[in-house]
Coordinates of C-alpha atoms and ligand atoms in Angstrom, one line a residue:
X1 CA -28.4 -22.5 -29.3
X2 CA -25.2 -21.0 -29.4
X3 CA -23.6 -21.4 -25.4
X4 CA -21.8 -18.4 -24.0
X5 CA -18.8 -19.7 -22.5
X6 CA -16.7 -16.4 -22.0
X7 CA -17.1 -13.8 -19.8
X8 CA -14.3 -10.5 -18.7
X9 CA -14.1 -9.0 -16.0
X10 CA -12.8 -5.2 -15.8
X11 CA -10.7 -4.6 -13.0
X12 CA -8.0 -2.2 -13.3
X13 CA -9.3 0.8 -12.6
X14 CA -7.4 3.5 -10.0
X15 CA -10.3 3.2 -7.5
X16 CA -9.8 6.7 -6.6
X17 CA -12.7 7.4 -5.0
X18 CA -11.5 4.8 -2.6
X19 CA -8.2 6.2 -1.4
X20 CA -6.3 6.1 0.7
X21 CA -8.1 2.2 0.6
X22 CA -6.9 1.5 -2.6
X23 CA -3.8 3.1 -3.2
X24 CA -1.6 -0.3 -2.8
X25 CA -4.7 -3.0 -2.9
X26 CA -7.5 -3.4 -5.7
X27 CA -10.9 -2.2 -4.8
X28 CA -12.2 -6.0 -6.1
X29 CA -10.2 -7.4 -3.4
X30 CA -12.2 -5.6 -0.3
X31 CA -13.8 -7.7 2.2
X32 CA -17.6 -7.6 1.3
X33 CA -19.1 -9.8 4.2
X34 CA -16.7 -13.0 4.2
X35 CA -15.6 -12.6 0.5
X36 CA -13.5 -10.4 -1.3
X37 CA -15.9 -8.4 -4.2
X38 CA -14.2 -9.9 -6.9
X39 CA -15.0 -13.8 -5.8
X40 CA -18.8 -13.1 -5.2
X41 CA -18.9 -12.2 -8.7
X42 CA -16.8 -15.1 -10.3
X43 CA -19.2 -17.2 -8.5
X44 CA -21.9 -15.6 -10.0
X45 CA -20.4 -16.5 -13.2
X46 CA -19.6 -20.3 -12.1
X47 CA -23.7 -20.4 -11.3
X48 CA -24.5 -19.4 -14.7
X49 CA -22.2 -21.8 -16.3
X50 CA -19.4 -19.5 -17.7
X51 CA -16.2 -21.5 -17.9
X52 CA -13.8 -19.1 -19.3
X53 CA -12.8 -15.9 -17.0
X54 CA -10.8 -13.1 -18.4
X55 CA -9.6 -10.4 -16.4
X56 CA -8.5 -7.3 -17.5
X57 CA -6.0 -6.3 -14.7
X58 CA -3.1 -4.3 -14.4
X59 CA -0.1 -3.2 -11.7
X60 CA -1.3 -3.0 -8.3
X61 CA -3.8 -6.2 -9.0
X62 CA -1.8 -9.0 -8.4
X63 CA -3.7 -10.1 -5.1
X64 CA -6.5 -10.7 -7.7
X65 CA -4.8 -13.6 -9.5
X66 CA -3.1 -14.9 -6.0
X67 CA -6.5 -15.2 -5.0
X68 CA -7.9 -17.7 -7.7
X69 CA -5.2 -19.7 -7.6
X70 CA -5.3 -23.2 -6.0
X71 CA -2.8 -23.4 -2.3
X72 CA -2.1 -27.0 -1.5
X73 CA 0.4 -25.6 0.7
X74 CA -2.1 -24.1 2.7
X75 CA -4.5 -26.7 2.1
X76 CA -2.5 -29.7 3.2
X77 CA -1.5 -26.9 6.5
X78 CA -5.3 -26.7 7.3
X79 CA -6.2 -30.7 6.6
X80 CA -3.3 -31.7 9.0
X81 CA -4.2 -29.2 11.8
X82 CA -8.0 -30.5 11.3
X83 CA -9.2 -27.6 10.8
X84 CA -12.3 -29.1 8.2
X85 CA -14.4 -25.8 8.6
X86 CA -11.5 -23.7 7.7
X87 CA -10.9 -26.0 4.7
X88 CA -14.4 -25.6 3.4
X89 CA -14.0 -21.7 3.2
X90 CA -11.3 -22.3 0.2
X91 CA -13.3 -24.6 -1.9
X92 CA -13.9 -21.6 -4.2
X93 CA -10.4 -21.9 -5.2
X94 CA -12.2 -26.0 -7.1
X95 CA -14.9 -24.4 -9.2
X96 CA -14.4 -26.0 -12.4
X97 CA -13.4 -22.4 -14.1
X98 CA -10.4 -21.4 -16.8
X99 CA -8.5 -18.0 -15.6
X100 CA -6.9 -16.0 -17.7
X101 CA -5.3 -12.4 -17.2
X102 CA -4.4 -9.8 -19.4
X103 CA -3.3 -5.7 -18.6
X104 CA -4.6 -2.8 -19.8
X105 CA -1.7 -0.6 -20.6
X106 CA -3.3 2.7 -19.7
X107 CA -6.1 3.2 -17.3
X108 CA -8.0 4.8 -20.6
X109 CA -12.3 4.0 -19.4
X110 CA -14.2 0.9 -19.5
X111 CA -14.4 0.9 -22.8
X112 CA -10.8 1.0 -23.2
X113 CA -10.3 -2.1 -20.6
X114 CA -13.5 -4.0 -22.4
X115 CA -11.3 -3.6 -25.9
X116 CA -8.6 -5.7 -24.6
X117 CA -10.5 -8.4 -24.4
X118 CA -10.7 -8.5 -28.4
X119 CA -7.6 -10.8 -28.9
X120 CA -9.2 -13.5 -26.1
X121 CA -12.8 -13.3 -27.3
X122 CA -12.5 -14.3 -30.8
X123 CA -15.6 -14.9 -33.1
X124 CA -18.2 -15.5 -30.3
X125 CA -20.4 -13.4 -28.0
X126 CA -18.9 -12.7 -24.2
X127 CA -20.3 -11.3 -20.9
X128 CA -19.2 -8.7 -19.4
X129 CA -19.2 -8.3 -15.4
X130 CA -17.9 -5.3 -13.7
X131 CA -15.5 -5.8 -11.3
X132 CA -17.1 -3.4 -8.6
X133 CA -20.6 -5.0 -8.4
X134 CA -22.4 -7.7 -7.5
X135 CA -25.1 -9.0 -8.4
X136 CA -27.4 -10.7 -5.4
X137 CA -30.1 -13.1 -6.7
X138 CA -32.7 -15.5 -5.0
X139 CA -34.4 -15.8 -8.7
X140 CA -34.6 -19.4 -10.0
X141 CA -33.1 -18.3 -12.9
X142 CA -29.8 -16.4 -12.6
X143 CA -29.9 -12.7 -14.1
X144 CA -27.1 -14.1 -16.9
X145 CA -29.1 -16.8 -17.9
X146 CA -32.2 -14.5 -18.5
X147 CA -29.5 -12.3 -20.3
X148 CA -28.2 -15.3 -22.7
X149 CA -31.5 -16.8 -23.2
X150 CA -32.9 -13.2 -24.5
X151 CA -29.6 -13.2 -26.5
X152 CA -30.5 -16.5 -27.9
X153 CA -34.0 -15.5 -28.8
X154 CA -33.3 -12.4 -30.3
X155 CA -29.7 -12.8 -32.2
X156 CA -29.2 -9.0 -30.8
X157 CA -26.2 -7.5 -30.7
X158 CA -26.2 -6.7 -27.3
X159 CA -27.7 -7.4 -24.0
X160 CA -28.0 -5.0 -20.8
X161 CA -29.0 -5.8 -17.1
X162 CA -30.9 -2.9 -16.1
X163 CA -32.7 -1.3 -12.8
X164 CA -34.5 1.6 -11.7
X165 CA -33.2 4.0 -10.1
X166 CA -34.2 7.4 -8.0
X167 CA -34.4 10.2 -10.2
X168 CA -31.8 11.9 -8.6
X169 CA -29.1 9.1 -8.9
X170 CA -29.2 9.4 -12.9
X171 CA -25.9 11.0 -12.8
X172 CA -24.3 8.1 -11.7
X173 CA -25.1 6.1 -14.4
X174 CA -25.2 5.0 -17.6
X175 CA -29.0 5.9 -18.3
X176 CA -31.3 3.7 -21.0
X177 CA -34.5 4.7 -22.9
X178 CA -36.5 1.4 -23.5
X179 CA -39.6 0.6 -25.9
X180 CA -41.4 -2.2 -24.5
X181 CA -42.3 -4.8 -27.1
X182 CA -45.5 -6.6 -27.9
X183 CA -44.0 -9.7 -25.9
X184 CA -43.3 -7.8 -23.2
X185 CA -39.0 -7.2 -24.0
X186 CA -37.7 -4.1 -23.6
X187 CA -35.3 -3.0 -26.6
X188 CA -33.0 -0.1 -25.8
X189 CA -33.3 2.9 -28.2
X190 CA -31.0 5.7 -26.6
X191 CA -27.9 5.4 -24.0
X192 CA -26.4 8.2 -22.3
X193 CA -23.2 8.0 -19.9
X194 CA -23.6 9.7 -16.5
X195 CA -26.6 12.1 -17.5
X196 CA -27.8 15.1 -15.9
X197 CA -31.4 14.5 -14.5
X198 CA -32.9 16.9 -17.7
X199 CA -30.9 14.9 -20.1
X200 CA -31.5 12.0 -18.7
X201 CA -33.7 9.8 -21.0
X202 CA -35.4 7.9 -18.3
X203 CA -34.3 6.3 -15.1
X204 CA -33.4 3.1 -16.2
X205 CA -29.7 2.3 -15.4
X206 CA -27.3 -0.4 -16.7
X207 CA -26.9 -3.2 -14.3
X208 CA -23.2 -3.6 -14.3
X209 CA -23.7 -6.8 -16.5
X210 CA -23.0 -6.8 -20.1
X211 CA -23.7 -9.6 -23.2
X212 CA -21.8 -8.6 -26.4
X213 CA -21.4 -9.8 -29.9
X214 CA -17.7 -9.3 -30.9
X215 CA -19.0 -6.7 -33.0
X216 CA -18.6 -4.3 -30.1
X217 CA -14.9 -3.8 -30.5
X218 CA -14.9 -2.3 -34.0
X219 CA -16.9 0.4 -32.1
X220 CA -14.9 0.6 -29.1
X221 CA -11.9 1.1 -31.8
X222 CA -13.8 4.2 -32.9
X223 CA -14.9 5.2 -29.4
X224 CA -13.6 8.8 -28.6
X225 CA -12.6 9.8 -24.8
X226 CA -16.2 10.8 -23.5
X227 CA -17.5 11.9 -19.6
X228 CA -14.4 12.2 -17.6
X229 CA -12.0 12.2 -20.2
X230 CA -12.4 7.9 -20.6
X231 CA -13.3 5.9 -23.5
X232 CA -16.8 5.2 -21.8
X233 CA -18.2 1.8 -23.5
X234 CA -21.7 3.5 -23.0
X235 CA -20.4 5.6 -25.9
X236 CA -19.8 2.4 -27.9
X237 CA -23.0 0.9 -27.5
X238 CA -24.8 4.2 -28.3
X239 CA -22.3 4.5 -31.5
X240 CA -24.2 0.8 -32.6
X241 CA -28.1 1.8 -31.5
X242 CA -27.3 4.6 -33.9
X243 CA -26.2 2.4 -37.0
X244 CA -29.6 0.7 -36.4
X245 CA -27.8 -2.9 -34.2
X246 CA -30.7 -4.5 -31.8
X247 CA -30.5 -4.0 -28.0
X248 CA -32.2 -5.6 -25.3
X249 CA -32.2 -5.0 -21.5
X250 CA -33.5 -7.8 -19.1
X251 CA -34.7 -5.9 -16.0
X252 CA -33.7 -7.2 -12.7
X253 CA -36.2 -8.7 -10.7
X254 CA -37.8 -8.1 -7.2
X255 CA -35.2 -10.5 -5.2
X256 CA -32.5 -9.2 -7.0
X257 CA -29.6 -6.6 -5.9
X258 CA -27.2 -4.6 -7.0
X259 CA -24.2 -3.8 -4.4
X260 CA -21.8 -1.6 -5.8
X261 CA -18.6 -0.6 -3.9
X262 CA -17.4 1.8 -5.7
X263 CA -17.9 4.8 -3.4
X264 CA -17.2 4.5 0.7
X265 CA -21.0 5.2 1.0
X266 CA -21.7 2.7 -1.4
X267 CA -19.3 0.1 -0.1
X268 CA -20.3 0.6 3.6
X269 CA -23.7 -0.2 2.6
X270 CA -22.7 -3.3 0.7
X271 CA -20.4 -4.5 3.2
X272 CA -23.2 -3.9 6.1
X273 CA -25.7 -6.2 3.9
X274 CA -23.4 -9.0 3.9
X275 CA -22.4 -8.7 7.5
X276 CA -26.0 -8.9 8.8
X277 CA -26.3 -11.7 6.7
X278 CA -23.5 -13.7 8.4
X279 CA -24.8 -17.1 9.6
X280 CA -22.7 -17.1 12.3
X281 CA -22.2 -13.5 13.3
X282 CA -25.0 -11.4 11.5
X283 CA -27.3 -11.4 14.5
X284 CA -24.6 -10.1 16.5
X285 CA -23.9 -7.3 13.9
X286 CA -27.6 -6.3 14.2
X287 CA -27.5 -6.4 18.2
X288 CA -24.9 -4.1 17.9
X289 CA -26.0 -1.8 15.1
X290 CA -29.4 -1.6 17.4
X291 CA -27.5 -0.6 20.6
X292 CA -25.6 2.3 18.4
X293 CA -28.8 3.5 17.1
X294 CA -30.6 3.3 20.8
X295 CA -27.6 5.5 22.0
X296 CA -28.2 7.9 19.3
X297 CA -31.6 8.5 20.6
Ligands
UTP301 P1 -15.2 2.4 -12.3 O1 -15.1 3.6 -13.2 O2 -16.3 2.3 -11.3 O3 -13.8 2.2 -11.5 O4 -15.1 1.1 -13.2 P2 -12.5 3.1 -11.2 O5 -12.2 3.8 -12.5 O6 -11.5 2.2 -10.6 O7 -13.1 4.1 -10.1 P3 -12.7 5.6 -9.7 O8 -13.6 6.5 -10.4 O9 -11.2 5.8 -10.0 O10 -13.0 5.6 -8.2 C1 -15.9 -0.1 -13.1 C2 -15.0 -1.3 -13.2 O11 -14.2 -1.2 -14.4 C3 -12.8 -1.3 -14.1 C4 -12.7 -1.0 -12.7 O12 -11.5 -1.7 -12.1 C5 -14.0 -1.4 -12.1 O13 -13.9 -2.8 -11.6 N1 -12.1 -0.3 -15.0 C6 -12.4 1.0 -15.0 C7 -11.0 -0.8 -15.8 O14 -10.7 -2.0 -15.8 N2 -10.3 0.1 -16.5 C8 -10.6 1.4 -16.6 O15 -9.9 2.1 -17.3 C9 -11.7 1.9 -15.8

């Protein structure tokens, strides 16, 4: 079985739906609970045994490679002042994991920032995890291990994470139509980018997490600016279902979440489920959120 060992992550996007938040910081770098976004999902990737991290970055991201690298400064500053617990909150910064970083020239779509990757990935299939969202998981087996072993059953050329969602959020999307198979696997037939509920070809949406054969760039070449003016990589995908390449989505399960901050609504929700969560101050967070919502009555 061929091991997946690459993975990119997608981060330079404007975030303008954030301003004025993001205008001088990265969107992957807000707090969400104790962790900046982007670290909850290159642990995520560490879980599922990915070794090799690409970012696709550009200016205004620099925070994002600060943040992986190792301190000793500051760690020799926190072992000499004692201060063990304070320690233990940077041992992200020892996963056993390869970073490398490389800029997309113009903010041109996902797709676009997905292509640059070709020159890293080489001959062998890579995930692909948006910067913006995380995954949350109490499944025994992590969603990107579902994802590769599906891969590895099927020899697609690509794999989706999908959800449902409400019929009225299909706009935010990019929407899937699926065909259950006689084992129970859902192949994707259609894709559409950011439908309108009567186009919409069901309410299946893609998951933010993404298995590709390097295949995928000779269609993201081709790819023409879609929804919004951006080389969507929905578009790409869609190109390949129509020259008859395999497609599979892995659902996510029950105990599984997707937080997405790309929105304020969206990242005050996120950022609210990780706070109450807090072993040492989520409690608190929910005594308070209580007392708000007794005054409001
Ligand atoms: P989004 O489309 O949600 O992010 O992309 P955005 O473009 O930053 O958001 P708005 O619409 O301006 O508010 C999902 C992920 O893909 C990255 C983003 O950084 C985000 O992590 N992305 C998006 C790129 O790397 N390059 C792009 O050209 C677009």
């Amino acid at each position: 079985m061929q091991t997946i060992n690459k993975a990119v992550i997608p981060v330079a996007g404007l975030g303008t739906r954030l301003l004025p938040v993001t205008k001088s910081q990265p969107k992957e770098m807000l707090p969400v609970g104790r962790k900046p976004c982007v670290q909850h999902i290159v642990e995520e990737l560490a879980v599922s045994g990915l070794g090799d991290i690409l970012f696709i970055t550009g200016d205004k991201k620099r925070s994002i490679e600060n943040h992986f690298d190792v301190d000793r400064r500051l760690q020799n500053l926190l072992q000499k002042a004692g201060k063990q617990d304070r320690l233990s909150d940077l041992e992200f910064e020892e996963m056993d994991l390869n970073f490398f970083y490389t800029r997309q020239k113009r903010v041109a779509g996902l797709g676009d920032a997905v292509n640059c990757a070709e020159g890293f990935i080489e001959e062998e299939p890579f995930l692909v995890a948006l910067g913006d969202a995380i995954i949350e998981s109490n499944h025994q087996q992590p969603l990107i291990k579902r994802m590769t072993d599906l891969f590895a059953e099927k020899n697609p050329a690509f794999v989706i994470a999908v959800r449902e969602v409400p019929a009225e959020d299909v706009s935010k999307y990019g929407i899937v139509d699926l065909k259950e198979e006689e084992d129970g696997n859902l192949r994707v037939r259609r894709m559409v980018e950011k439908p309108s509920p009567h186009e919409a070809p069901g309410n299946f949406a893609i998951a933010a997490r993404y298995l590709f054969t390097p295949e995928i760039f000779e269609f993201l070449e081709k790819t023409l600016p879609g929804k919004g003016g951006e080389i969507q990589l929905t578009d790409a995908m869609q190109m390949m279902l129509k020259h008859d390449f395999e497609a599979y989505a892995v659902p996510l399960a029950e105990q599984e979440l997707r937080h997405d901050i790309g929105t304020f609504e969206s990242y005050f929700r996120t950022f609210l489920h990780y706070a109450l969560q807090d072993k040492e101050y989520g409690y608190r967070v929910r005594q308070y959120l209580q007392e708000v919502m007794d005054e409001g009555n």
